[in-house]
């Protein structure tokens, strides 16, 4: 676990290893979400960058008889 410090302006620096792992670039938008007792930072991705992210997903599943 990595600890960061909140500046007097309530800013934090995202550590390099996390930025590199998530591919975060300068100027990129990030959603800040309060979840229970923590803050989650979620990189915003364009719809076009998400294209094909479920490629190869097995969509076969057992369905109830009354479902098409």
XYZ file of C-alpha atoms in Angstrom, residues 59-68:
10
model
C -21.841 -15.258 -24.130
C -23.284 -18.757 -24.086
C -25.271 -19.398 -20.984
C -28.151 -21.537 -19.886
C -31.398 -19.605 -20.252
C -34.802 -20.241 -18.724
C -37.288 -21.865 -21.093
C -39.495 -18.768 -21.200
C -36.613 -16.522 -22.362
C -35.590 -16.036 -25.963
